[in-house]
PDB file of C-alpha atoms in Angstrom:
ATOM      1  CA  UNK A 301      -4.120  48.792-105.954  1.00  0.00           C
ATOM      2  CA  UNK A 302      -0.636  50.066-105.185  1.00  0.00           C
ATOM      3  CA  UNK A 303       2.193  47.576-105.259  1.00  0.00           C
ATOM      4  CA  UNK A 304       3.601  46.906-101.836  1.00  0.00           C
ATOM      5  CA  UNK A 305       7.165  48.346-101.559  1.00  0.00           C
ATOM      6  CA  UNK A 306      10.165  46.346-100.183  1.00  0.00           C
ATOM      7  CA  UNK A 307      12.312  48.190 -97.596  1.00  0.00           C
ATOM      8  CA  UNK A 308      15.942  47.227 -96.811  1.00  0.00           C
ATOM      9  CA  UNK A 309      17.473  46.711 -93.083  1.00  0.00           C
ATOM     10  CA  UNK A 310      18.831  50.048 -92.990  1.00  0.00           C
ATOM     11  CA  UNK A 311      15.281  51.553 -93.539  1.00  0.00           C
ATOM     12  CA  UNK A 312      13.746  49.401 -90.952  1.00  0.00           C
ATOM     13  CA  UNK A 313      16.315  50.268 -88.605  1.00  0.00           C
ATOM     14  CA  UNK A 314      15.804  53.871 -89.033  1.00  0.00           C
ATOM     15  CA  UNK A 315      12.075  53.573 -88.668  1.00  0.00           C
ATOM     16  CA  UNK A 316      12.611  52.000 -85.309  1.00  0.00           C
ATOM     17  CA  UNK A 317      15.438  54.408 -84.293  1.00  0.00           C
ATOM     18  CA  UNK A 318      17.866  51.481 -83.772  1.00  0.00           C
ATOM     19  CA  UNK A 319      21.116  50.565 -85.392  1.00  0.00           C
ATOM     20  CA  UNK A 320      21.342  48.109 -88.256  1.00  0.00           C
ATOM     21  CA  UNK A 321      23.171  45.614 -86.103  1.00  0.00           C
ATOM     22  CA  UNK A 322      20.282  45.826 -83.453  1.00  0.00           C
ATOM     23  CA  UNK A 323      17.868  45.431 -86.404  1.00  0.00           C
ATOM     24  CA  UNK A 324      19.685  42.219 -87.389  1.00  0.00           C
ATOM     25  CA  UNK A 325      19.883  41.097 -83.757  1.00  0.00           C
ATOM     26  CA  UNK A 326      16.136  41.406 -83.454  1.00  0.00           C
ATOM     27  CA  UNK A 327      15.622  39.271 -86.667  1.00  0.00           C
ATOM     28  CA  UNK A 328      18.247  36.600 -85.676  1.00  0.00           C
ATOM     29  CA  UNK A 329      16.717  33.586 -83.766  1.00  0.00           C
ATOM     30  CA  UNK A 330      20.048  32.692 -82.269  1.00  0.00           C
ATOM     31  CA  UNK A 331      20.310  36.166 -80.531  1.00  0.00           C
ATOM     32  CA  UNK A 332      19.339  36.589 -77.108  1.00  0.00           C
ATOM     33  CA  UNK A 333      17.644  40.047 -78.232  1.00  0.00           C
ATOM     34  CA  UNK A 334      15.449  38.103 -80.938  1.00  0.00           C
ATOM     35  CA  UNK A 335      11.853  39.393 -81.436  1.00  0.00           C
ATOM     36  CA  UNK A 336       9.816  36.636 -82.608  1.00  0.00           C
ATOM     37  CA  UNK A 337       6.840  38.813 -83.329  1.00  0.00           C
ATOM     38  CA  UNK A 338       8.702  40.929 -86.030  1.00  0.00           C
ATOM     39  CA  UNK A 339       7.448  40.498 -89.547  1.00  0.00           C
ATOM     40  CA  UNK A 340       9.415  37.772 -91.540  1.00  0.00           C
ATOM     41  CA  UNK A 341      11.961  39.073 -94.025  1.00  0.00           C
ATOM     42  CA  UNK A 342      11.910  38.271 -97.717  1.00  0.00           C
ATOM     43  CA  UNK A 343      14.839  36.805 -99.410  1.00  0.00           C
ATOM     44  CA  UNK A 344      15.110  38.755-102.673  1.00  0.00           C
ATOM     45  CA  UNK A 345      18.658  37.448-103.665  1.00  0.00           C
ATOM     46  CA  UNK A 346      21.481  35.488-102.548  1.00  0.00           C
ATOM     47  CA  UNK A 347      22.685  38.207-100.382  1.00  0.00           C
ATOM     48  CA  UNK A 348      19.741  40.589-100.233  1.00  0.00           C
ATOM     49  CA  UNK A 349      16.906  40.547 -97.541  1.00  0.00           C
ATOM     50  CA  UNK A 350      13.948  42.893 -97.400  1.00  0.00           C
ATOM     51  CA  UNK A 351      10.807  43.420 -95.502  1.00  0.00           C
ATOM     52  CA  UNK A 352       7.366  44.711 -96.886  1.00  0.00           C
ATOM     53  CA  UNK A 353       6.893  48.159 -95.735  1.00  0.00           C
ATOM     54  CA  UNK A 354       3.195  47.525 -94.900  1.00  0.00           C
ATOM     55  CA  UNK A 355       3.886  44.815 -92.534  1.00  0.00           C
ATOM     56  CA  UNK A 356       6.579  46.872 -90.800  1.00  0.00           C
ATOM     57  CA  UNK A 357       4.018  49.858 -90.690  1.00  0.00           C
ATOM     58  CA  UNK A 358       1.256  47.515 -89.126  1.00  0.00           C
ATOM     59  CA  UNK A 359       3.847  46.285 -86.556  1.00  0.00           C
ATOM     60  CA  UNK A 360       4.774  49.534 -85.466  1.00  0.00           C
ATOM     61  CA  UNK A 361       1.106  50.603 -85.383  1.00  0.00           C
ATOM     62  CA  UNK A 362       0.201  47.592 -83.167  1.00  0.00           C
ATOM     63  CA  UNK A 363       3.148  48.545 -80.846  1.00  0.00           C
ATOM     64  CA  UNK A 364       1.821  51.966 -80.438  1.00  0.00           C
ATOM     65  CA  UNK A 365      -1.757  50.704 -79.930  1.00  0.00           C
ATOM     66  CA  UNK A 366      -0.389  48.254 -77.205  1.00  0.00           C
ATOM     67  CA  UNK A 367       1.544  50.806 -75.447  1.00  0.00           C
ATOM     68  CA  UNK A 368      -1.562  52.920 -75.139  1.00  0.00           C
ATOM     69  CA  UNK A 369      -3.982  50.261 -73.963  1.00  0.00           C
TER      70      UNK A 369
END
């Protein structure tokens, strides 16, 4: 079984085609742009946050599937 890769905010933003600040707004519960359905981040250090690449890929796949339904 292949280990799951962690990706940082910049990579996530690139996958969605948005800026890093938009990505953080989507993940901030206090922001009016918050997206509660996004995968939860993983705290990998005191000042480091990442997301599981597989969860981000699944989320993008679900968005595409729901758009076509």
